[in-house]
Amino acid sequence: MSEVMRFGLIGAGAIGKIRADALTKSNSCELVAVSDLDGARARSAAPEAIYYADANELVAAKDVDAIIISTPPPLHEPLAVAAASAGKHVLVEKPMAATPDACERMILAARKAGTLLTVGYNHRYFDALKLVRDVVASGDIGTLSHVRAYTGHSGLAEFKAPWMYDKEVMGGGALMDNGTHVIDLVRYMIGDPTEVFGFATNKVWKLGVEDEGIALLRTAEGTTASIEASWHEWRGYRFHIEAYGDRGLARAYYAPMMATVVKLDKPGGSKSVQRHFYPKAILREKVKGWQSTVIQTFVEELADFVAAANGKPHSGRLAVAADGLRAVQIAQATYASEATRDCVKLPALP
Ligand SMILES: NC(=O)c1ccc[n+]([C@@H]2O[C@H](COP(=O)([O-])OP(=O)(O)OC[C@H]3O[C@@H](n4cnc5c(N)ncnc54)[C@H](O)[C@@H]3O)[C@@H](O)[C@H]2O)c1
């Protein structure tokens, strides 16, 4: 494989266009092929790349080392499986697929082929999130007790296409959509949960999927988390995550990007408070929009992806296929809990 990884992009819509821009900005990547049902959209997103009307032809192309799949979720499994079988590394957008079974088939295909499969959990690369994760991992706020996370946007007012709230396509509502990012972030902080309890309601939009999802998680060590995903956050897209240890707390907030770290010398003891602001990011977003933050996270994620595919060290923030599967399992376990009013035990990872 050459020094620069040659990428094919399938799906050049809202997110695919930002993926194309991130690939163009990345020193270790070259965008050589693009596919979208809309040829004009594909060519406008990736004017230098070869256009394939049929995504399967892109998958088979000899000069493509890795593929980004940024289509609606039902295509994630067939394209990821075909790409792995063709020996390509894959980064698939979230949610990994609509069902855990589909995710598992994707994992098995990549494992059989010996290729890399990662999931686009780029929120791990938001500056405030990186800070909070590093504080938690350093032990500076002591032993983690609980993590509280929230994500919301304005639902139907936000969606550009009906598939985005179609149960068959997405596998669910708020928890599978914006919720999947904070489910992943919570796991990124507390480790793997074993139990899930939750609620999923649709009192606001009545769309057949939840516009409000609440998941409670617990790990085998007893660390707990509460997650809320909403489609009636009338102030617009935002999320936050707060990690509580026995000697402090760390909180990341977006948007605007902010973080707070409180450290105690002992439980209930004297405290120091650090507040982190990200004026550059805030200003950049005012001028260039939220896409300017997302593109930066995509560039960092791509650097890790290329390093991981080449067996080289990387930041460790990359979300691998098992992370994608677990996020889908947790959302689906919340739906099962809503239906049965019982706590759901998660299966072992494959
Ligand atoms: N990482 C994030 O923060 C984030 C945010 C929003 C959406 N997403 C995910 O990104 C993916 C794409 O979402 P989007 O908002 O860009 O949707 P979109 O509708 O804007 O783009 C999807 C594109 O896929 C194309 N497409 C559909 N079928 C195709 C096929 N058979 N071959 C080639 N192209 C095909 C469509 O023509 C369209 O251009 C979804 O999985 C979504 O959940 C990720």
mmCIF file of C-alpha atoms and ligand atoms in Angstrom:
data_model
loop_
_atom_site.group_PDB
_atom_site.id
_atom_site.type_symbol
_atom_site.label_atom_id
_atom_site.label_comp_id
_atom_site.label_asym_id
_atom_site.label_seq_id
_atom_site.Cartn_x
_atom_site.Cartn_y
_atom_site.Cartn_z
ATOM 1 C CA MET A 1 0.000 0.000 0.000
ATOM 2 C CA SER A 2 1.281 3.471 -0.883
ATOM 3 C CA GLU A 3 2.212 6.052 1.807
ATOM 4 C CA VAL A 4 -0.935 8.014 1.064
ATOM 5 C CA MET A 5 -4.142 6.048 1.531
ATOM 6 C CA ARG A 6 -6.429 6.215 -1.506
ATOM 7 C CA PHE A 7 -10.068 6.671 -0.493
ATOM 8 C CA GLY A 8 -13.361 6.108 -2.200
ATOM 9 C CA LEU A 9 -16.383 7.980 -0.848
ATOM 10 C CA ILE A 10 -19.869 6.508 -1.191
ATOM 11 C CA GLY A 11 -22.600 9.053 -0.460
ATOM 12 C CA ALA A 12 -21.792 12.703 -1.111
ATOM 13 C CA GLY A 13 -24.726 14.276 0.752
ATOM 14 C CA ALA A 14 -24.590 16.634 3.733
ATOM 15 C CA ILE A 15 -22.032 14.579 5.684
ATOM 16 C CA GLY A 16 -20.324 13.005 2.663
ATOM 17 C CA LYS A 17 -19.460 16.485 1.363
ATOM 18 C CA ILE A 18 -17.705 17.290 4.671
ATOM 19 C CA ARG A 19 -15.963 13.896 4.500
ATOM 20 C CA ALA A 20 -14.739 14.824 0.992
ATOM 21 C CA ASP A 21 -13.403 18.171 2.252
ATOM 22 C CA ALA A 22 -11.693 16.444 5.203
ATOM 23 C CA LEU A 23 -10.035 13.911 2.874
ATOM 24 C CA THR A 24 -8.777 16.739 0.680
ATOM 25 C CA LYS A 25 -7.302 18.487 3.749
ATOM 26 C CA SER A 26 -5.607 15.327 5.086
ATOM 27 C CA ASN A 27 -1.936 14.788 4.185
ATOM 28 C CA SER A 28 -2.214 11.030 4.569
ATOM 29 C CA CYS A 29 -5.304 10.679 2.348
ATOM 30 C CA GLU A 30 -6.254 11.081 -1.266
ATOM 31 C CA LEU A 31 -9.853 11.071 -2.477
ATOM 32 C CA VAL A 32 -9.650 9.104 -5.738
ATOM 33 C CA ALA A 33 -13.218 7.847 -6.251
ATOM 34 C CA VAL A 34 -16.734 8.994 -5.437
ATOM 35 C CA SER A 35 -20.186 7.517 -5.849
ATOM 36 C CA ASP A 36 -23.629 8.993 -5.306
ATOM 37 C CA LEU A 37 -26.972 8.418 -6.982
ATOM 38 C CA ASP A 38 -26.839 12.117 -7.775
ATOM 39 C CA GLY A 39 -23.906 12.477 -10.175
ATOM 40 C CA ALA A 40 -23.821 16.279 -10.009
ATOM 41 C CA ARG A 41 -23.680 16.176 -6.211
ATOM 42 C CA ALA A 42 -20.830 13.660 -6.287
ATOM 43 C CA ARG A 43 -18.831 15.649 -8.843
ATOM 44 C CA SER A 44 -19.339 18.878 -6.940
ATOM 45 C CA ALA A 45 -18.191 17.261 -3.657
ATOM 46 C CA ALA A 46 -15.164 15.557 -5.231
ATOM 47 C CA PRO A 47 -14.301 17.190 -8.556
ATOM 48 C CA GLU A 48 -10.871 15.516 -8.816
ATOM 49 C CA ALA A 49 -12.147 11.996 -8.109
ATOM 50 C CA ILE A 50 -13.374 9.394 -10.590
ATOM 51 C CA TYR A 51 -17.164 9.215 -10.464
ATOM 52 C CA TYR A 52 -18.913 5.845 -10.228
ATOM 53 C CA ALA A 53 -22.671 5.784 -10.771
ATOM 54 C CA ASP A 54 -22.697 2.285 -9.240
ATOM 55 C CA ALA A 55 -21.208 2.093 -5.736
ATOM 56 C CA ASN A 56 -20.333 -1.586 -6.275
ATOM 57 C CA GLU A 57 -17.966 -0.586 -9.081
ATOM 58 C CA LEU A 58 -16.232 1.836 -6.727
ATOM 59 C CA VAL A 59 -15.939 -0.972 -4.152
ATOM 60 C CA ALA A 60 -14.228 -3.173 -6.779
ATOM 61 C CA ALA A 61 -11.870 -0.434 -8.055
ATOM 62 C CA LYS A 62 -8.231 -1.582 -7.821
ATOM 63 C CA ASP A 63 -6.793 1.854 -6.981
ATOM 64 C CA VAL A 64 -8.981 2.289 -3.862
ATOM 65 C CA ASP A 65 -7.468 1.252 -0.484
ATOM 66 C CA ALA A 66 -10.239 2.426 1.850
ATOM 67 C CA ILE A 67 -13.881 3.412 1.643
ATOM 68 C CA ILE A 68 -16.024 5.875 3.562
ATOM 69 C CA ILE A 69 -19.696 4.941 3.546
ATOM 70 C CA SER A 70 -21.882 7.996 4.121
ATOM 71 C CA THR A 71 -25.199 6.780 2.740
ATOM 72 C CA PRO A 72 -28.475 6.119 4.594
ATOM 73 C CA PRO A 73 -27.962 3.172 7.018
ATOM 74 C CA PRO A 74 -29.583 0.319 5.000
ATOM 75 C CA LEU A 75 -26.632 0.488 2.581
ATOM 76 C CA HIS A 76 -24.002 0.379 5.326
ATOM 77 C CA GLU A 77 -24.056 -3.414 5.718
ATOM 78 C CA PRO A 78 -24.038 -4.517 2.048
ATOM 79 C CA LEU A 79 -21.408 -1.946 1.088
ATOM 80 C CA ALA A 80 -19.189 -2.591 4.142
ATOM 81 C CA VAL A 81 -19.354 -6.365 3.613
ATOM 82 C CA ALA A 82 -18.558 -6.018 -0.110
ATOM 83 C CA ALA A 83 -15.730 -3.573 0.637
ATOM 84 C CA ALA A 84 -14.172 -5.894 3.244
ATOM 85 C CA SER A 85 -14.447 -8.833 0.826
ATOM 86 C CA ALA A 86 -12.600 -6.689 -1.747
ATOM 87 C CA GLY A 87 -9.837 -6.105 0.836
ATOM 88 C CA LYS A 88 -10.704 -2.471 1.560
ATOM 89 C CA HIS A 89 -10.621 -0.757 4.936
ATOM 90 C CA VAL A 90 -13.936 0.894 5.841
ATOM 91 C CA LEU A 91 -15.100 3.884 7.849
ATOM 92 C CA VAL A 92 -18.884 3.749 8.061
ATOM 93 C CA GLU A 93 -21.070 6.597 9.262
ATOM 94 C CA LYS A 94 -23.192 6.277 12.364
ATOM 95 C CA PRO A 95 -25.432 4.479 13.137
ATOM 96 C CA MET A 96 -23.359 1.504 12.019
ATOM 97 C CA ALA A 97 -26.598 -0.221 10.906
ATOM 98 C CA ALA A 98 -30.238 -0.344 11.960
ATOM 99 C CA THR A 99 -29.883 -3.675 13.807
ATOM 100 C CA PRO A 100 -27.241 -5.416 15.931
ATOM 101 C CA ASP A 101 -27.404 -8.443 13.582
ATOM 102 C CA ALA A 102 -26.385 -6.299 10.603
ATOM 103 C CA CYS A 103 -23.524 -4.803 12.652
ATOM 104 C CA GLU A 104 -22.318 -8.283 13.592
ATOM 105 C CA ARG A 105 -22.294 -9.392 9.954
ATOM 106 C CA MET A 106 -20.189 -6.342 9.107
ATOM 107 C CA ILE A 107 -17.762 -7.173 11.917
ATOM 108 C CA LEU A 108 -17.439 -10.788 10.789
ATOM 109 C CA ALA A 109 -16.774 -9.746 7.172
ATOM 110 C CA ALA A 110 -13.992 -7.344 8.220
ATOM 111 C CA ARG A 111 -12.531 -9.914 10.610
ATOM 112 C CA LYS A 112 -12.522 -12.587 7.892
ATOM 113 C CA ALA A 113 -10.865 -10.218 5.424
ATOM 114 C CA GLY A 114 -8.394 -8.837 7.993
ATOM 115 C CA THR A 115 -9.454 -5.268 7.157
ATOM 116 C CA LEU A 116 -10.146 -2.301 9.417
ATOM 117 C CA LEU A 117 -13.760 -1.340 10.148
ATOM 118 C CA THR A 118 -14.452 1.833 12.126
ATOM 119 C CA VAL A 119 -17.574 3.901 12.842
ATOM 120 C CA GLY A 120 -17.837 7.672 12.437
ATOM 121 C CA TYR A 121 -18.100 8.694 16.083
ATOM 122 C CA ASN A 122 -16.333 11.962 15.437
ATOM 123 C CA HIS A 123 -17.698 13.607 18.610
ATOM 124 C CA ARG A 124 -14.817 11.861 20.383
ATOM 125 C CA TYR A 125 -12.583 14.390 18.591
ATOM 126 C CA PHE A 126 -14.377 17.554 19.742
ATOM 127 C CA ASP A 127 -11.810 19.571 21.739
ATOM 128 C CA ALA A 128 -13.930 19.728 24.917
ATOM 129 C CA LEU A 129 -14.611 15.986 24.703
ATOM 130 C CA LYS A 130 -10.942 15.159 24.297
ATOM 131 C CA LEU A 131 -10.211 17.183 27.430
ATOM 132 C CA VAL A 132 -12.916 15.473 29.510
ATOM 133 C CA ARG A 133 -11.935 11.992 28.326
ATOM 134 C CA ASP A 134 -8.278 12.672 29.161
ATOM 135 C CA VAL A 135 -9.195 14.002 32.626
ATOM 136 C CA VAL A 136 -11.310 10.897 33.312
ATOM 137 C CA ALA A 137 -8.596 8.529 32.023
ATOM 138 C CA SER A 138 -5.886 10.306 34.066
ATOM 139 C CA GLY A 139 -7.697 9.521 37.330
ATOM 140 C CA ASP A 140 -7.597 13.237 38.282
ATOM 141 C CA ILE A 141 -11.267 13.210 39.319
ATOM 142 C CA GLY A 142 -10.860 9.902 41.148
ATOM 143 C CA THR A 143 -12.901 6.785 40.610
ATOM 144 C CA LEU A 144 -15.790 7.362 38.224
ATOM 145 C CA SER A 145 -19.218 6.994 39.818
ATOM 146 C CA HIS A 146 -21.683 8.332 37.250
ATOM 147 C CA VAL A 147 -21.844 9.943 33.816
ATOM 148 C CA ARG A 148 -24.743 12.100 32.697
ATOM 149 C CA ALA A 149 -25.199 12.885 29.007
ATOM 150 C CA TYR A 150 -27.682 14.832 26.935
ATOM 151 C CA THR A 151 -28.172 15.478 23.238
ATOM 152 C CA GLY A 152 -30.957 17.315 21.484
ATOM 153 C CA HIS A 153 -32.055 18.930 18.267
ATOM 154 C CA SER A 154 -35.356 20.204 16.964
ATOM 155 C CA GLY A 155 -36.503 16.989 15.278
ATOM 156 C CA LEU A 156 -38.745 17.274 12.257
ATOM 157 C CA ALA A 157 -37.715 20.902 11.807
ATOM 158 C CA GLU A 158 -34.130 19.654 11.398
ATOM 159 C CA PHE A 159 -34.586 16.672 9.083
ATOM 160 C CA LYS A 160 -33.879 17.083 5.379
ATOM 161 C CA ALA A 161 -35.384 13.730 4.291
ATOM 162 C CA PRO A 162 -38.095 11.328 5.588
ATOM 163 C CA TRP A 163 -35.636 8.390 5.898
ATOM 164 C CA MET A 164 -34.019 10.214 8.813
ATOM 165 C CA TYR A 165 -37.013 9.407 11.041
ATOM 166 C CA ASP A 166 -38.071 6.143 9.385
ATOM 167 C CA LYS A 167 -37.844 3.170 11.769
ATOM 168 C CA GLU A 168 -37.071 0.720 8.949
ATOM 169 C CA VAL A 169 -34.146 2.841 7.775
ATOM 170 C CA MET A 170 -32.708 4.154 11.048
ATOM 171 C CA GLY A 171 -33.716 1.352 13.418
ATOM 172 C CA GLY A 172 -35.290 3.886 15.789
ATOM 173 C CA GLY A 173 -35.564 7.562 16.620
ATOM 174 C CA ALA A 174 -33.598 10.010 18.760
ATOM 175 C CA LEU A 175 -31.427 7.330 20.401
ATOM 176 C CA MET A 176 -30.331 5.902 17.016
ATOM 177 C CA ASP A 177 -29.865 9.380 15.522
ATOM 178 C CA ASN A 178 -28.192 12.072 17.644
ATOM 179 C CA GLY A 179 -28.376 9.771 20.688
ATOM 180 C CA THR A 180 -25.960 7.281 19.181
ATOM 181 C CA HIS A 181 -23.119 9.803 19.536
ATOM 182 C CA VAL A 182 -23.644 10.344 23.266
ATOM 183 C CA ILE A 183 -24.241 6.629 23.878
ATOM 184 C CA ASP A 184 -20.790 6.138 22.371
ATOM 185 C CA LEU A 185 -19.309 9.005 24.408
ATOM 186 C CA VAL A 186 -20.699 7.534 27.616
ATOM 187 C CA ARG A 187 -19.120 4.152 26.819
ATOM 188 C CA TYR A 188 -15.923 5.991 25.976
ATOM 189 C CA MET A 189 -15.943 7.294 29.587
ATOM 190 C CA ILE A 190 -17.340 4.437 31.692
ATOM 191 C CA GLY A 191 -16.309 1.373 29.673
ATOM 192 C CA ASP A 192 -18.701 -1.311 28.603
ATOM 193 C CA PRO A 193 -22.111 -1.446 30.349
ATOM 194 C CA THR A 194 -23.749 -4.776 31.085
ATOM 195 C CA GLU A 195 -27.300 -3.605 31.886
ATOM 196 C CA VAL A 196 -29.715 -1.155 30.257
ATOM 197 C CA PHE A 197 -33.034 0.233 31.447
ATOM 198 C CA GLY A 198 -34.944 2.943 29.654
ATOM 199 C CA PHE A 199 -37.854 4.772 28.169
ATOM 200 C CA ALA A 200 -38.665 5.780 24.611
ATOM 201 C CA THR A 201 -41.642 8.061 24.011
ATOM 202 C CA ASN A 202 -43.048 10.098 21.123
ATOM 203 C CA LYS A 203 -45.404 12.612 22.668
ATOM 204 C CA VAL A 204 -44.202 15.550 20.558
ATOM 205 C CA TRP A 205 -43.817 14.483 16.915
ATOM 206 C CA LYS A 206 -45.792 11.182 16.943
ATOM 207 C CA LEU A 207 -43.594 9.815 14.155
ATOM 208 C CA GLY A 208 -43.623 6.104 15.021
ATOM 209 C CA VAL A 209 -40.139 6.388 16.549
ATOM 210 C CA GLU A 210 -39.147 8.011 19.828
ATOM 211 C CA ASP A 211 -38.569 11.745 20.008
ATOM 212 C CA GLU A 212 -37.423 11.315 23.602
ATOM 213 C CA GLY A 213 -35.179 8.454 24.682
ATOM 214 C CA ILE A 214 -33.794 7.912 28.160
ATOM 215 C CA ALA A 215 -31.292 5.143 28.831
ATOM 216 C CA LEU A 216 -29.830 4.130 32.182
ATOM 217 C CA LEU A 217 -26.665 2.032 32.044
ATOM 218 C CA ARG A 218 -24.590 0.137 34.600
ATOM 219 C CA THR A 219 -21.216 -1.553 34.191
ATOM 220 C CA ALA A 220 -20.162 -4.763 35.934
ATOM 221 C CA GLU A 221 -18.104 -2.542 38.310
ATOM 222 C CA GLY A 222 -21.238 -0.551 39.248
ATOM 223 C CA THR A 223 -20.446 2.677 37.356
ATOM 224 C CA THR A 224 -23.729 4.151 36.169
ATOM 225 C CA ALA A 225 -24.792 6.519 33.396
ATOM 226 C CA SER A 226 -27.923 8.338 32.344
ATOM 227 C CA ILE A 227 -28.442 9.371 28.741
ATOM 228 C CA GLU A 228 -31.168 11.557 27.300
ATOM 229 C CA ALA A 229 -31.683 12.002 23.549
ATOM 230 C CA SER A 230 -34.295 14.523 22.436
ATOM 231 C CA TRP A 231 -35.887 15.699 19.204
ATOM 232 C CA HIS A 232 -37.529 18.691 20.869
ATOM 233 C CA GLU A 233 -34.562 20.742 21.873
ATOM 234 C CA TRP A 234 -36.049 23.978 20.621
ATOM 235 C CA ARG A 235 -32.797 25.933 21.087
ATOM 236 C CA GLY A 236 -31.190 23.818 18.321
ATOM 237 C CA TYR A 237 -28.464 21.170 18.225
ATOM 238 C CA ARG A 238 -26.438 20.741 21.404
ATOM 239 C CA PHE A 239 -25.026 18.061 23.650
ATOM 240 C CA HIS A 240 -23.197 17.798 26.930
ATOM 241 C CA ILE A 241 -21.590 15.109 28.999
ATOM 242 C CA GLU A 242 -20.657 15.229 32.679
ATOM 243 C CA ALA A 243 -18.426 12.691 34.403
ATOM 244 C CA TYR A 244 -18.529 12.500 38.198
ATOM 245 C CA GLY A 245 -15.750 10.882 40.210
ATOM 246 C CA ASP A 246 -15.186 10.665 43.951
ATOM 247 C CA ARG A 247 -12.682 13.547 43.670
ATOM 248 C CA GLY A 248 -14.205 15.824 41.081
ATOM 249 C CA LEU A 249 -16.129 16.235 37.884
ATOM 250 C CA ALA A 250 -15.445 17.000 34.238
ATOM 251 C CA ARG A 251 -18.035 18.494 31.929
ATOM 252 C CA ALA A 252 -17.975 19.108 28.173
ATOM 253 C CA TYR A 253 -20.597 21.230 26.471
ATOM 254 C CA TYR A 254 -21.391 21.975 22.830
ATOM 255 C CA ALA A 255 -22.510 24.400 21.326
ATOM 256 C CA PRO A 256 -20.703 26.652 22.025
ATOM 257 C CA MET A 257 -17.712 24.485 22.906
ATOM 258 C CA MET A 258 -16.844 24.709 26.645
ATOM 259 C CA ALA A 259 -15.494 22.489 29.384
ATOM 260 C CA THR A 260 -15.282 22.630 33.172
ATOM 261 C CA VAL A 261 -13.084 20.534 35.427
ATOM 262 C CA VAL A 262 -13.555 20.503 39.211
ATOM 263 C CA LYS A 263 -10.962 18.669 41.296
ATOM 264 C CA LEU A 264 -11.213 17.935 45.037
ATOM 265 C CA ASP A 265 -8.383 16.900 47.360
ATOM 266 C CA LYS A 266 -10.757 14.298 48.856
ATOM 267 C CA PRO A 267 -14.506 13.530 48.581
ATOM 268 C CA GLY A 268 -16.286 16.703 49.713
ATOM 269 C CA GLY A 269 -12.899 18.438 50.251
ATOM 270 C CA SER A 270 -11.506 21.746 49.007
ATOM 271 C CA LYS A 271 -11.858 22.246 45.283
ATOM 272 C CA SER A 272 -10.159 23.856 42.325
ATOM 273 C CA VAL A 273 -12.213 24.847 39.308
ATOM 274 C CA GLN A 274 -10.862 25.208 35.747
ATOM 275 C CA ARG A 275 -13.024 26.556 32.976
ATOM 276 C CA HIS A 276 -12.011 25.972 29.375
ATOM 277 C CA PHE A 277 -13.312 28.102 26.535
ATOM 278 C CA TYR A 278 -12.604 27.576 22.862
ATOM 279 C CA PRO A 279 -12.855 31.078 21.383
ATOM 280 C CA LYS A 280 -11.179 30.055 18.115
ATOM 281 C CA ALA A 281 -13.737 27.291 17.543
ATOM 282 C CA ILE A 282 -16.618 29.569 18.570
ATOM 283 C CA LEU A 283 -15.478 32.356 16.242
ATOM 284 C CA ARG A 284 -14.742 29.941 13.386
ATOM 285 C CA GLU A 285 -18.252 28.486 13.699
ATOM 286 C CA LYS A 286 -19.776 31.974 13.656
ATOM 287 C CA VAL A 287 -18.038 32.633 10.332
ATOM 288 C CA LYS A 288 -17.972 29.198 8.698
ATOM 289 C CA GLY A 289 -20.734 27.286 10.500
ATOM 290 C CA TRP A 290 -20.776 24.028 12.485
ATOM 291 C CA GLN A 291 -19.243 22.219 9.496
ATOM 292 C CA SER A 292 -15.917 23.883 10.310
ATOM 293 C CA THR A 293 -15.752 22.023 13.637
ATOM 294 C CA VAL A 294 -16.928 18.753 12.115
ATOM 295 C CA ILE A 295 -14.310 18.889 9.351
ATOM 296 C CA GLN A 296 -11.557 19.313 11.946
ATOM 297 C CA THR A 297 -12.802 16.242 13.846
ATOM 298 C CA PHE A 298 -12.979 14.269 10.572
ATOM 299 C CA VAL A 299 -9.373 15.196 9.714
ATOM 300 C CA GLU A 300 -8.146 13.959 13.111
ATOM 301 C CA GLU A 301 -10.267 10.811 12.845
ATOM 302 C CA LEU A 302 -8.837 10.117 9.372
ATOM 303 C CA ALA A 303 -5.258 10.444 10.640
ATOM 304 C CA ASP A 304 -6.041 7.795 13.271
ATOM 305 C CA PHE A 305 -7.817 5.627 10.698
ATOM 306 C CA VAL A 306 -4.825 5.614 8.331
ATOM 307 C CA ALA A 307 -2.428 4.913 11.206
ATOM 308 C CA ALA A 308 -4.609 2.057 12.511
ATOM 309 C CA ALA A 309 -4.967 0.537 9.015
ATOM 310 C CA ASN A 310 -1.177 0.622 8.659
ATOM 311 C CA GLY A 311 -0.652 -0.881 12.133
ATOM 312 C CA LYS A 312 0.908 2.345 13.411
ATOM 313 C CA PRO A 313 0.311 4.084 16.769
ATOM 314 C CA HIS A 314 -2.514 6.643 16.921
ATOM 315 C CA SER A 315 -4.420 8.749 19.457
ATOM 316 C CA GLY A 316 -6.566 5.820 20.612
ATOM 317 C CA ARG A 317 -9.749 7.835 20.080
ATOM 318 C CA LEU A 318 -10.889 5.953 16.989
ATOM 319 C CA ALA A 319 -14.253 4.185 17.409
ATOM 320 C CA VAL A 320 -13.891 0.619 16.166
ATOM 321 C CA ALA A 321 -16.629 -1.687 14.894
ATOM 322 C CA ALA A 322 -17.407 -3.111 18.354
ATOM 323 C CA ASP A 323 -18.143 0.438 19.550
ATOM 324 C CA GLY A 324 -20.604 0.844 16.685
ATOM 325 C CA LEU A 325 -22.317 -2.439 17.497
ATOM 326 C CA ARG A 326 -22.565 -1.615 21.209
ATOM 327 C CA ALA A 327 -24.183 1.764 20.568
ATOM 328 C CA VAL A 328 -26.842 0.080 18.391
ATOM 329 C CA GLN A 329 -27.341 -2.655 21.015
ATOM 330 C CA ILE A 330 -27.812 -0.055 23.777
ATOM 331 C CA ALA A 331 -30.422 1.894 21.781
ATOM 332 C CA GLN A 332 -32.251 -1.341 20.923
ATOM 333 C CA ALA A 333 -32.031 -2.527 24.553
ATOM 334 C CA THR A 334 -33.669 0.749 25.612
ATOM 335 C CA TYR A 335 -36.551 0.028 23.211
ATOM 336 C CA ALA A 336 -36.835 -3.512 24.610
ATOM 337 C CA SER A 337 -36.868 -2.091 28.139
ATOM 338 C CA GLU A 338 -39.603 0.397 27.188
ATOM 339 C CA ALA A 339 -41.665 -2.501 25.798
ATOM 340 C CA THR A 340 -41.159 -4.896 28.729
ATOM 341 C CA ARG A 341 -40.511 -2.415 31.596
ATOM 342 C CA ASP A 342 -37.563 -4.680 32.468
ATOM 343 C CA CYS A 343 -33.843 -4.212 32.685
ATOM 344 C CA VAL A 344 -32.050 -5.683 29.637
ATOM 345 C CA LYS A 345 -28.701 -7.499 29.887
ATOM 346 C CA LEU A 346 -26.338 -6.864 26.985
ATOM 347 C CA PRO A 347 -24.837 -9.916 25.243
ATOM 348 C CA ALA A 348 -21.088 -10.484 25.090
ATOM 349 C CA LEU A 349 -19.402 -8.766 22.152
ATOM 350 C CA PRO A 350 -18.639 -11.098 19.215
HETATM 351 N N1 LIG B 1 -21.092 11.893 12.007
HETATM 352 C C1 LIG B 1 -22.132 12.701 12.144
HETATM 353 O O1 LIG B 1 -22.137 13.578 13.004
HETATM 354 C C2 LIG B 1 -23.349 12.536 11.261
HETATM 355 C C3 LIG B 1 -24.302 13.566 11.201
HETATM 356 C C4 LIG B 1 -25.418 13.383 10.385
HETATM 357 C C5 LIG B 1 -25.596 12.214 9.669
HETATM 358 N N2 LIG B 1 -24.655 11.221 9.784
HETATM 359 C C6 LIG B 1 -24.819 9.946 9.053
HETATM 360 O O2 LIG B 1 -24.210 10.084 7.769
HETATM 361 C C7 LIG B 1 -24.917 9.275 6.821
HETATM 362 C C8 LIG B 1 -25.390 10.157 5.679
HETATM 363 O O3 LIG B 1 -26.230 11.166 6.198
HETATM 364 P P1 LIG B 1 -26.436 12.572 5.421
HETATM 365 O O4 LIG B 1 -27.031 13.501 6.414
HETATM 366 O O5 LIG B 1 -25.208 12.973 4.717
HETATM 367 O O6 LIG B 1 -27.561 12.147 4.374
HETATM 368 P P2 LIG B 1 -27.841 12.778 2.926
HETATM 369 O O7 LIG B 1 -29.197 12.324 2.525
HETATM 370 O O8 LIG B 1 -27.524 14.228 2.917
HETATM 371 O O9 LIG B 1 -26.742 12.038 2.016
HETATM 372 C C9 LIG B 1 -26.832 10.673 1.698
HETATM 373 C C10 LIG B 1 -26.297 10.520 0.288
HETATM 374 O O10 LIG B 1 -26.234 9.124 -0.027
HETATM 375 C C11 LIG B 1 -26.567 9.018 -1.405
HETATM 376 N N3 LIG B 1 -26.938 7.645 -1.727
HETATM 377 C C12 LIG B 1 -28.079 6.998 -1.405
HETATM 378 N N4 LIG B 1 -28.065 5.753 -1.928
HETATM 379 C C13 LIG B 1 -26.881 5.619 -2.593
HETATM 380 C C14 LIG B 1 -26.286 4.570 -3.348
HETATM 381 N N5 LIG B 1 -26.906 3.395 -3.537
HETATM 382 N N6 LIG B 1 -25.064 4.773 -3.874
HETATM 383 C C15 LIG B 1 -24.422 5.956 -3.713
HETATM 384 N N7 LIG B 1 -24.949 6.989 -3.004
HETATM 385 C C16 LIG B 1 -26.165 6.816 -2.467
HETATM 386 C C17 LIG B 1 -27.692 10.018 -1.595
HETATM 387 O O11 LIG B 1 -27.889 10.343 -2.954
HETATM 388 C C18 LIG B 1 -27.206 11.183 -0.763
HETATM 389 O O12 LIG B 1 -26.452 12.125 -1.521
HETATM 390 C C19 LIG B 1 -26.042 8.591 7.603
HETATM 391 O O13 LIG B 1 -25.622 7.329 8.069
HETATM 392 C C20 LIG B 1 -26.244 9.535 8.784
HETATM 393 O O14 LIG B 1 -26.831 8.913 9.906
HETATM 394 C C21 LIG B 1 -23.530 11.378 10.528
#
